[in-house]
Short mmCIF file of N, CA and C in Angstrom, two decimals:
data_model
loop_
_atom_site.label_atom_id
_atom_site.label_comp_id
_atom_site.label_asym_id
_atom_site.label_seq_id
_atom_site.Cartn_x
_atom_site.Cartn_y
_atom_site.Cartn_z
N UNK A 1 107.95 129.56 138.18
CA UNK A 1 109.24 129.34 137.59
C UNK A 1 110.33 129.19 138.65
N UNK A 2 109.70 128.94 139.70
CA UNK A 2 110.68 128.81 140.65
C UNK A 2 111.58 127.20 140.80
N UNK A 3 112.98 127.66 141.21
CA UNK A 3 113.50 126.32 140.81
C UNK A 3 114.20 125.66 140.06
N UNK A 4 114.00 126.72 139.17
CA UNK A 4 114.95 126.45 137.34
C UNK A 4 116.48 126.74 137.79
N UNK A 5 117.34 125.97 137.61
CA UNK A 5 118.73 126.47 137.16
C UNK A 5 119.35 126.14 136.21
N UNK A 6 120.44 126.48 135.68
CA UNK A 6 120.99 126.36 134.76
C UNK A 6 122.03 125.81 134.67
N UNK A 7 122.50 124.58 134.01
CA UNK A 7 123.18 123.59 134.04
C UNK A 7 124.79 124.05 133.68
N UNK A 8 125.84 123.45 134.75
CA UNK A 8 126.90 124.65 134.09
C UNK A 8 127.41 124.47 132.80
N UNK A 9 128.12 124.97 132.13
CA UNK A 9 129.14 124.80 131.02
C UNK A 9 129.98 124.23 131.22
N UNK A 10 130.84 123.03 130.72
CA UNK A 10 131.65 122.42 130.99
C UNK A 10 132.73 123.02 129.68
N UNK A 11 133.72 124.08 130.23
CA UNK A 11 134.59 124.54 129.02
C UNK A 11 135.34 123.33 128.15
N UNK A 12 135.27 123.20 126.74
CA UNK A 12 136.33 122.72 125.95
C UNK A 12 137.06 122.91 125.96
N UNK A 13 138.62 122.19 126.64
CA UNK A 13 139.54 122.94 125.99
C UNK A 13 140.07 122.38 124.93
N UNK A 14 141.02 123.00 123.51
CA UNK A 14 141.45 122.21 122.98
C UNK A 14 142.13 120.60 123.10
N UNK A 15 142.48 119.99 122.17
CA UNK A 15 142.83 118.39 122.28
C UNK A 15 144.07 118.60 122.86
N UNK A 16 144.55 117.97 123.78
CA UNK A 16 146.04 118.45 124.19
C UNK A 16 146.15 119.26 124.65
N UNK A 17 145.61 120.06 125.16
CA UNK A 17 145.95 121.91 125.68
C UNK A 17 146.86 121.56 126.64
N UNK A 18 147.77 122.11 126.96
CA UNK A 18 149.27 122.16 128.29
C UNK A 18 149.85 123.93 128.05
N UNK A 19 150.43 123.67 129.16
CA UNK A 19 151.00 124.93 129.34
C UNK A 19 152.28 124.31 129.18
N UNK A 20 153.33 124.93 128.57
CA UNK A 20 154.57 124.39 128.17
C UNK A 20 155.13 125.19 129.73
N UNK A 21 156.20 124.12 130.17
CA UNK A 21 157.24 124.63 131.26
C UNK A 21 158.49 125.50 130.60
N UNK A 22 159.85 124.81 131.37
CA UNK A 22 161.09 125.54 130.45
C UNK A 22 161.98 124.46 129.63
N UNK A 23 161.24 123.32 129.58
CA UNK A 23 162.15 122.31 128.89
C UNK A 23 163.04 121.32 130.19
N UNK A 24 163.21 121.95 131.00
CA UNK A 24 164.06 121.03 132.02
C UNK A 24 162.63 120.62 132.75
N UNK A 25 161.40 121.47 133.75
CA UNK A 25 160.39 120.76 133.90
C UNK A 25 159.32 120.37 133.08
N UNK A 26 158.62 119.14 133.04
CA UNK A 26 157.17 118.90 132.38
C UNK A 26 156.29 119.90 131.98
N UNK A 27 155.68 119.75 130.82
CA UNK A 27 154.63 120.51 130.64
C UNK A 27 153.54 120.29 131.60
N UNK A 28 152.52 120.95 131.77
CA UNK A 28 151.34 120.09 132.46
C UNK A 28 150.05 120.51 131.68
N UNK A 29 149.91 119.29 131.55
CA UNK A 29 148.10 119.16 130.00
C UNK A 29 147.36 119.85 131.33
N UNK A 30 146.31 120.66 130.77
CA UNK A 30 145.21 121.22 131.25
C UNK A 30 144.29 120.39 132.08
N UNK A 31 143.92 119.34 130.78
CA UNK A 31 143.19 117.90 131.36
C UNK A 31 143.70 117.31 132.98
N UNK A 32 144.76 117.27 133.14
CA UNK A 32 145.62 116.73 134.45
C UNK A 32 144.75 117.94 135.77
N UNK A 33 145.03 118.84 135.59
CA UNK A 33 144.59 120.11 136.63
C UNK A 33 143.06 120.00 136.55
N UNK A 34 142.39 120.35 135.71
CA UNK A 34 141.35 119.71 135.46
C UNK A 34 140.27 118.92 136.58
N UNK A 35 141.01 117.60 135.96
CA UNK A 35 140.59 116.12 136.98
C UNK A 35 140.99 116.13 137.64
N UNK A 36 141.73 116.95 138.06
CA UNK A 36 142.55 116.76 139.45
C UNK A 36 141.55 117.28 140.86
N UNK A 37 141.01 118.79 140.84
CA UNK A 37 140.51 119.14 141.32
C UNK A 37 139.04 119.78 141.20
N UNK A 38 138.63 120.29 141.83
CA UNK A 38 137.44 120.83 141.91
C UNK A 38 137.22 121.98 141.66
N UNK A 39 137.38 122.86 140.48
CA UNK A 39 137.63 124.12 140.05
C UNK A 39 135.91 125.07 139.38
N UNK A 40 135.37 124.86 140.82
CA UNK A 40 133.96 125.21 140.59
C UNK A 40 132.96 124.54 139.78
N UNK A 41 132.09 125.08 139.10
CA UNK A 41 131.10 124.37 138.92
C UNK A 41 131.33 124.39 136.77
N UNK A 42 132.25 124.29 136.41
CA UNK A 42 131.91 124.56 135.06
C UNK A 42 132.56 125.74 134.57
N UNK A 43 132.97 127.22 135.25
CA UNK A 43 133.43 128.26 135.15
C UNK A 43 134.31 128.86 135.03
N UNK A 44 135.76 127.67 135.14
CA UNK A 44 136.34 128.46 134.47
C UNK A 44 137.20 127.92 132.95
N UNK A 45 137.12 128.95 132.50
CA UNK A 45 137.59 129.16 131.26
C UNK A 45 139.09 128.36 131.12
N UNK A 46 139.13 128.11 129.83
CA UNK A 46 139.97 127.63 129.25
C UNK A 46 141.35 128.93 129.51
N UNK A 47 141.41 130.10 128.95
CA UNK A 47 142.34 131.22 129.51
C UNK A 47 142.31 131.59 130.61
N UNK A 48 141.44 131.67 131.94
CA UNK A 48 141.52 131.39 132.81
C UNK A 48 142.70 130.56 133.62
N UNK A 49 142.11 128.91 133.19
CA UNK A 49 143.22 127.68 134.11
C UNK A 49 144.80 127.92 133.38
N UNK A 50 144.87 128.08 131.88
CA UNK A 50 146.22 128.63 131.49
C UNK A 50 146.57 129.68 132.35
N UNK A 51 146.27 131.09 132.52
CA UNK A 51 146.95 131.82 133.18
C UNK A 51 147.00 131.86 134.71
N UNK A 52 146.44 130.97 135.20
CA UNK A 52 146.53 129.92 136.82
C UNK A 52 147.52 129.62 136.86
N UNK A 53 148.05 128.54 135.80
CA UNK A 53 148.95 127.28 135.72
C UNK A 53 150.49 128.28 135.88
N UNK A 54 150.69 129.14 134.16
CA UNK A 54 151.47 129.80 134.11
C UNK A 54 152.25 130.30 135.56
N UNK A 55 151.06 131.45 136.44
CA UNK A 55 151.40 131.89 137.44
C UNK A 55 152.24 131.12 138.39
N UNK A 56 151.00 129.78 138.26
CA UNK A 56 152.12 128.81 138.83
C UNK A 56 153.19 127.98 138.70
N UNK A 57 153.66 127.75 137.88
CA UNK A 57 155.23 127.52 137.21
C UNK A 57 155.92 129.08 137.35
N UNK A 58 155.35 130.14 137.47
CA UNK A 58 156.36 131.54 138.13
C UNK A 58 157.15 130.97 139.05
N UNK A 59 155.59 130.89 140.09
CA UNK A 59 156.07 130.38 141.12
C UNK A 59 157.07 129.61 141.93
N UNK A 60 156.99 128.36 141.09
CA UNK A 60 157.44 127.38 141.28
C UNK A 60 158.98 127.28 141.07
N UNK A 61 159.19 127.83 140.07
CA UNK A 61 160.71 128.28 139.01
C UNK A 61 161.25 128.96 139.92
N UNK A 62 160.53 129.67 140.94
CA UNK A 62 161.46 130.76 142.00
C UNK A 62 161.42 130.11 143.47
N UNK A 63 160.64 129.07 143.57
CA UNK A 63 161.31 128.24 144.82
C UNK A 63 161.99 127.30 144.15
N UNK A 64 162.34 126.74 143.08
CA UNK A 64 162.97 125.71 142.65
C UNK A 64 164.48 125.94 141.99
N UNK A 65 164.49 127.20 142.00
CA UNK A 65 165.59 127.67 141.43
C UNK A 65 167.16 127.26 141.75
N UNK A 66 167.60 127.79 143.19
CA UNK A 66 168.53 127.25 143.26
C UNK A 66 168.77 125.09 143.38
N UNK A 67 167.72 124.85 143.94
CA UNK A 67 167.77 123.32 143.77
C UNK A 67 168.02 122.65 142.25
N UNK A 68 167.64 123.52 141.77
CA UNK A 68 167.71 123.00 140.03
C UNK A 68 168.83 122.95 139.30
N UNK A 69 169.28 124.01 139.94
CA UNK A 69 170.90 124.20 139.40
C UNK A 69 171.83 123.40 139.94
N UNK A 70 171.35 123.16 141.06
CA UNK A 70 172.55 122.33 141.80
C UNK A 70 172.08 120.92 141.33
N UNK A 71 171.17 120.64 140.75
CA UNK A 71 170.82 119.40 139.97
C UNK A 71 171.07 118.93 138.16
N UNK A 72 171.63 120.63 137.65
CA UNK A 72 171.56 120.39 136.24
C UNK A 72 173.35 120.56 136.54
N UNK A 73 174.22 121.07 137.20
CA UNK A 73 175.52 121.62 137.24
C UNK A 73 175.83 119.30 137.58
N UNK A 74 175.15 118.83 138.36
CA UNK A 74 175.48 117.36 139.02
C UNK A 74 175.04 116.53 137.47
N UNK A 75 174.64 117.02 136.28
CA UNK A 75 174.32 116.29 135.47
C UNK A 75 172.69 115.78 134.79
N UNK A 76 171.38 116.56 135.65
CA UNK A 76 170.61 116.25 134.97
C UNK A 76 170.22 116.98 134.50
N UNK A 77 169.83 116.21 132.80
CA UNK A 77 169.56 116.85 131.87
C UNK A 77 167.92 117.41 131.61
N UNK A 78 167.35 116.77 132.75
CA UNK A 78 165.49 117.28 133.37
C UNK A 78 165.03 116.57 134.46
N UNK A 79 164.07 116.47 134.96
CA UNK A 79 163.49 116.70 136.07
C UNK A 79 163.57 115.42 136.04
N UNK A 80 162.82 114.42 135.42
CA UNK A 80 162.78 112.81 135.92
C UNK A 80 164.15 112.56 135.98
N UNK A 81 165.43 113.09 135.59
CA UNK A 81 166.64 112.44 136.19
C UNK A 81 167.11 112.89 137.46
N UNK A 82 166.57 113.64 138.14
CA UNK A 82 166.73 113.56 139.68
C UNK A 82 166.44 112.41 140.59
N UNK A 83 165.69 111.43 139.84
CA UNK A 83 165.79 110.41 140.63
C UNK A 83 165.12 109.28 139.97
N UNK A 84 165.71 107.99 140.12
CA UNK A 84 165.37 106.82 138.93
C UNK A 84 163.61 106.17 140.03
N UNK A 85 163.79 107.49 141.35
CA UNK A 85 162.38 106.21 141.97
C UNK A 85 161.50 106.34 141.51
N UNK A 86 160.04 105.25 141.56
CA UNK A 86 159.33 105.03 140.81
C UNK A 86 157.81 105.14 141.62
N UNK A 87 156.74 105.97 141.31
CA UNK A 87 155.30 105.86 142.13
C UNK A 87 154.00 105.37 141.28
N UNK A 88 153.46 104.16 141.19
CA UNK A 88 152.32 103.90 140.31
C UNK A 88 152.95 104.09 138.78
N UNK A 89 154.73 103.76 138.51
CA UNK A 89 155.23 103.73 136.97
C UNK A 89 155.23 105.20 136.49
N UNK A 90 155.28 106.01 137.60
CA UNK A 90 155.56 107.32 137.14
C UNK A 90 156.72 107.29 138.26
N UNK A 91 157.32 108.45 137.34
CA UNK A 91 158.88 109.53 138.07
C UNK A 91 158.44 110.14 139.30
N UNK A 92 158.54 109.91 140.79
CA UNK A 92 158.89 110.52 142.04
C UNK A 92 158.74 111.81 141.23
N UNK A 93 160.12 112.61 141.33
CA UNK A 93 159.61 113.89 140.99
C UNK A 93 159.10 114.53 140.21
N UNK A 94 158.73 113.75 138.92
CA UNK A 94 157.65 114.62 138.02
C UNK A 94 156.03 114.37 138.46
N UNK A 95 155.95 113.41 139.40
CA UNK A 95 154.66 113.64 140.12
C UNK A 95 154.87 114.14 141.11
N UNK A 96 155.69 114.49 141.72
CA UNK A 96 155.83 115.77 143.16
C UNK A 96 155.67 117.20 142.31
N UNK A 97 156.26 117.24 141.14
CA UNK A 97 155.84 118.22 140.04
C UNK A 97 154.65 119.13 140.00
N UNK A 98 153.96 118.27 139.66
CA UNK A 98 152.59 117.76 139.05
C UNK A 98 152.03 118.69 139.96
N UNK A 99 151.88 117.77 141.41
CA UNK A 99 150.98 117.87 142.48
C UNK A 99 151.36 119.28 143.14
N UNK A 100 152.43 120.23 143.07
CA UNK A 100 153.24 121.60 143.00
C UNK A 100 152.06 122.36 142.32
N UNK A 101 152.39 121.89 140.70
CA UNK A 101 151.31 122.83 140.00
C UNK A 101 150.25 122.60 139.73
N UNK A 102 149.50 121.91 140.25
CA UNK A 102 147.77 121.44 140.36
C UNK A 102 147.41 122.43 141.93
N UNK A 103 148.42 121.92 142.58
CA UNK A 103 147.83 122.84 144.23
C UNK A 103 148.19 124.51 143.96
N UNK A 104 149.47 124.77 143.52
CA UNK A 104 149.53 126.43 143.61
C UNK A 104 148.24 126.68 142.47
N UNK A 105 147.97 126.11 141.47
CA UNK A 105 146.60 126.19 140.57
C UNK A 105 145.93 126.71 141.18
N UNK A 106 145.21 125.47 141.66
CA UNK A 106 143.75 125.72 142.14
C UNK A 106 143.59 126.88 143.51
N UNK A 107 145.08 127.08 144.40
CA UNK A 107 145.24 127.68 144.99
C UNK A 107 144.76 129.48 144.98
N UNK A 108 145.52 129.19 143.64
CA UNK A 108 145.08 130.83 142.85
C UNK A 108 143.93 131.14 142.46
N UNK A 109 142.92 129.75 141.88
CA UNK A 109 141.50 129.89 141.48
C UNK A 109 140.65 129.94 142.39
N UNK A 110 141.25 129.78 143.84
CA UNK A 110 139.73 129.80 144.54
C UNK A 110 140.30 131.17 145.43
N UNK A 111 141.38 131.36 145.48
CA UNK A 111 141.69 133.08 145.99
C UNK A 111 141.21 133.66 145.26
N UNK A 112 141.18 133.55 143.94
CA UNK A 112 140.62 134.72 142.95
C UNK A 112 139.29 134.32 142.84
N UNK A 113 138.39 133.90 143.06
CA UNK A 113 136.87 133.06 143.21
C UNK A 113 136.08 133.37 143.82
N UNK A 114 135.95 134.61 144.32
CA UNK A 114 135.40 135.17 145.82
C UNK A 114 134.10 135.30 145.66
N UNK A 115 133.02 135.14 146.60
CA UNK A 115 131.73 135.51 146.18
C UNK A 115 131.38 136.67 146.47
N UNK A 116 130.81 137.87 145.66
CA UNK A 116 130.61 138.90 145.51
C UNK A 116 129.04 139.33 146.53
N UNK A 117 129.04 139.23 147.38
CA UNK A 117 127.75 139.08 148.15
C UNK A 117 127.99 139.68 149.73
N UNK A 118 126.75 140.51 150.39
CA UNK A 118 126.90 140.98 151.83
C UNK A 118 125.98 140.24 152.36
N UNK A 119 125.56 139.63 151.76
CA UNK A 119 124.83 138.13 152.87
C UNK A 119 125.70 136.81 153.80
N UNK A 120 125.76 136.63 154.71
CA UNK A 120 126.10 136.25 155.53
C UNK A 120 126.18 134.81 155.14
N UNK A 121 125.70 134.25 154.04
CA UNK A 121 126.27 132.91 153.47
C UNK A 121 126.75 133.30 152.23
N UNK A 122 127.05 134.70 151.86
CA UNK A 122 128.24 134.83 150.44
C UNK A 122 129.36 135.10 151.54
N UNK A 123 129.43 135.82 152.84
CA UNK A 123 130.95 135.53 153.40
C UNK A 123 131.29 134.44 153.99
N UNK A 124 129.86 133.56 154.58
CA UNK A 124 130.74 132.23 154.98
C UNK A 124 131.42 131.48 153.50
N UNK A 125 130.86 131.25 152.24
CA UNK A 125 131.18 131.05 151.27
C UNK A 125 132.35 130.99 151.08
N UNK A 126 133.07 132.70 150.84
CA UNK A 126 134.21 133.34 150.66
C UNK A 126 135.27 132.87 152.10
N UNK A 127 134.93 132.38 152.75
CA UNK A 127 135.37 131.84 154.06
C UNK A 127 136.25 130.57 153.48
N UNK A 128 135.09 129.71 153.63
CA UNK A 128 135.46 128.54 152.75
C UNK A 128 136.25 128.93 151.71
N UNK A 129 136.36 129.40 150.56
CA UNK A 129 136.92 129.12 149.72
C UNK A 129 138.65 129.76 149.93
N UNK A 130 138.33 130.89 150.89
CA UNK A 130 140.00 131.16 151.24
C UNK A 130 140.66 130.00 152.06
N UNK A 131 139.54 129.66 152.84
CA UNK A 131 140.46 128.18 153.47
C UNK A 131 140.90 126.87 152.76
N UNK A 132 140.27 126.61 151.52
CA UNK A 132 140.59 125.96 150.79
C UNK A 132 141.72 126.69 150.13
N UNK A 133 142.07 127.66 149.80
CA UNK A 133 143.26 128.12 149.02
C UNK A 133 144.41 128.07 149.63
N UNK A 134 144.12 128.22 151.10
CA UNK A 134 145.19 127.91 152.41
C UNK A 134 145.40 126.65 152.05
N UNK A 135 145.09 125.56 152.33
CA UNK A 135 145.33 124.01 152.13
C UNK A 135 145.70 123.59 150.89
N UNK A 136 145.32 124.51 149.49
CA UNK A 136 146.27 124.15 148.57
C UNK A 136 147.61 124.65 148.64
N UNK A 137 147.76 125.77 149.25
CA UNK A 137 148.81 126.42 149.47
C UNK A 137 149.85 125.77 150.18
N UNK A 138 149.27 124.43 151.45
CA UNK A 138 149.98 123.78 151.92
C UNK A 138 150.27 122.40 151.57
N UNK A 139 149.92 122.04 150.82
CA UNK A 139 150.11 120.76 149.93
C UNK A 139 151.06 121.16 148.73
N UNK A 140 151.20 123.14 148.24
CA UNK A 140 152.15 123.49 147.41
C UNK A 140 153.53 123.31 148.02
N UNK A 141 153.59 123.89 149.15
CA UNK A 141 154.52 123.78 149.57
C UNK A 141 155.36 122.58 150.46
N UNK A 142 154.62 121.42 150.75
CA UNK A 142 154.58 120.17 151.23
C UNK A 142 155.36 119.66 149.63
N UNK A 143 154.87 119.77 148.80
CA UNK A 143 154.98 119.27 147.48
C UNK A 143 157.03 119.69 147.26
N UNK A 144 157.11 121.06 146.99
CA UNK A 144 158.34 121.83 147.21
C UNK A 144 159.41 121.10 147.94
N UNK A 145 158.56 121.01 149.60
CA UNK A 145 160.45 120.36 150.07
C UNK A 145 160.17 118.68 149.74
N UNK A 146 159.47 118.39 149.55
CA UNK A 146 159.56 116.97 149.15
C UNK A 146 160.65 116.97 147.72
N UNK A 147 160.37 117.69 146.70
CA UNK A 147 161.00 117.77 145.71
C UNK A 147 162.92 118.02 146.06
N UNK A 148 163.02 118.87 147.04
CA UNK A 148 164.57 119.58 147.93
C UNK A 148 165.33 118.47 148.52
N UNK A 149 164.00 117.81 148.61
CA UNK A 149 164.53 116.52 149.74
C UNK A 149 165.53 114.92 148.52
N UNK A 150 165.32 115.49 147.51
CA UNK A 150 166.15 114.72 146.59
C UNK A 150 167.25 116.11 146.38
N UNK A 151 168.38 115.38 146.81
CA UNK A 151 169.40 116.17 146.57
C UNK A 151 170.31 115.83 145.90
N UNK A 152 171.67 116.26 145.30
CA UNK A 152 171.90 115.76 144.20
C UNK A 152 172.74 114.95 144.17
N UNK A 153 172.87 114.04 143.19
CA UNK A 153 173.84 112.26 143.51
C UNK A 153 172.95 111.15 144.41
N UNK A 154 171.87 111.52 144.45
CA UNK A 154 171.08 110.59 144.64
C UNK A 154 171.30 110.49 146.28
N UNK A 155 171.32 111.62 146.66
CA UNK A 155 171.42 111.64 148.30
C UNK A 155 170.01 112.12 148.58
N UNK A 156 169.51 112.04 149.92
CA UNK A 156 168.12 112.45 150.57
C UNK A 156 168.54 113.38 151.64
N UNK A 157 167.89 114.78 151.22
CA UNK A 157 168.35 115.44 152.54
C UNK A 157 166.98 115.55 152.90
N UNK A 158 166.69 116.14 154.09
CA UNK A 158 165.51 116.52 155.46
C UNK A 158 165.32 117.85 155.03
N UNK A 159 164.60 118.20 154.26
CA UNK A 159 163.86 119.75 154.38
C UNK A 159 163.10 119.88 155.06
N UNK A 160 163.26 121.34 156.14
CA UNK A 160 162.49 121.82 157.29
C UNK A 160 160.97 122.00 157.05
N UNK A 161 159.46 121.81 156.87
CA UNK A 161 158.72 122.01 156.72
C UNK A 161 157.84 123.08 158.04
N UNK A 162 156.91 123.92 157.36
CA UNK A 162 156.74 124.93 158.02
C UNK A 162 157.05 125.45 159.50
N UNK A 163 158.21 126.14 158.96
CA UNK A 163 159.34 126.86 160.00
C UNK A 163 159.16 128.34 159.83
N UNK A 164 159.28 129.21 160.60
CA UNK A 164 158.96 130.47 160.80
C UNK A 164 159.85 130.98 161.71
N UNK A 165 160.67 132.30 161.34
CA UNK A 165 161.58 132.78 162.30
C UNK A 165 160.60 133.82 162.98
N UNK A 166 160.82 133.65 164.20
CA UNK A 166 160.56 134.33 165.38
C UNK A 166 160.96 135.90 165.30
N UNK A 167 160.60 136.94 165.31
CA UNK A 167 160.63 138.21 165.58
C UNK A 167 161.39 138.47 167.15
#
């Protein structure tokens, strides 16, 4: 019987499933995060990637915070009116959005993903998968000042990308 495995589960989620934002950003359908990335083999759950996503719109809402205001006080009434530019017929920043909460996502799913093992290929494993959570982590935040970098009235400012004050 050697040899057998077991084919994964591919979770259903409901038709439409999204995590609702706050009304000024996009929702983001499940399906989108999903296809987007590589979120193991079948495993995780439908309540699972929701309470991923959630975490990440926390997130996101608290680096985006003051930029938002200084964007709804200048007149927009949500996120695609920060800027009329256009990528593949989608909104600049509701796909800088997007790509925010797909990376802090998956970011969180493969930090929390660890392989439970003292064999020396369950920690290279767990290796890998924290380094992958690093690189979503930096495509989250790549994502972030790209979003800063529309400032408001349709000006472009230069956000500093990974800067670190010195001790």
């Amino acid at each position: 019987m050697a040899g057998l495995t077991a084919n994964p589960v591919t979770p259903l989620d409901p038709a439409n499933a999204k995590v609702g934002a706050d009304g000024w950003f996009p929702d983001i359908p499940l399906a989108l995060v999903r296809n987007s990335v590589r979120l193991g083999n079948g495993d995780v759950t439908t309540s699972r990637l929701t309470s991923a996503i959630e975490a990440a719109m926390l997130t996101a809402f608290r680096q985006l915070g003051e930029w938002r205001t200084a964007h709804v006080l200048a007149g927009a009434a949500k996120l695609e009116d920060v800027t009329a530019e256009q990528l593949n017929n989608r909104n600049q920043a509701e796909a800088l959005w997007e790509r925010l909460i797909i990376s802090l996502t998956a970011a969180d799913l493969y930090a929390g993903n660890r392989d439970i093992s003292a064999t020396d290929r369950g920690l290279d494993r767990a290796m890998d998968k924290e380094d992958g959570a690093d690189e979503y982590y930096r495509r989250a935040w790549a994502a972030v000042a790209d979003l800063k970098s529309f400032a408001p009235g349709g000006v472009y400012t230069d956000v500093p990308r990974n800067r670190v004050d010195l001790i």
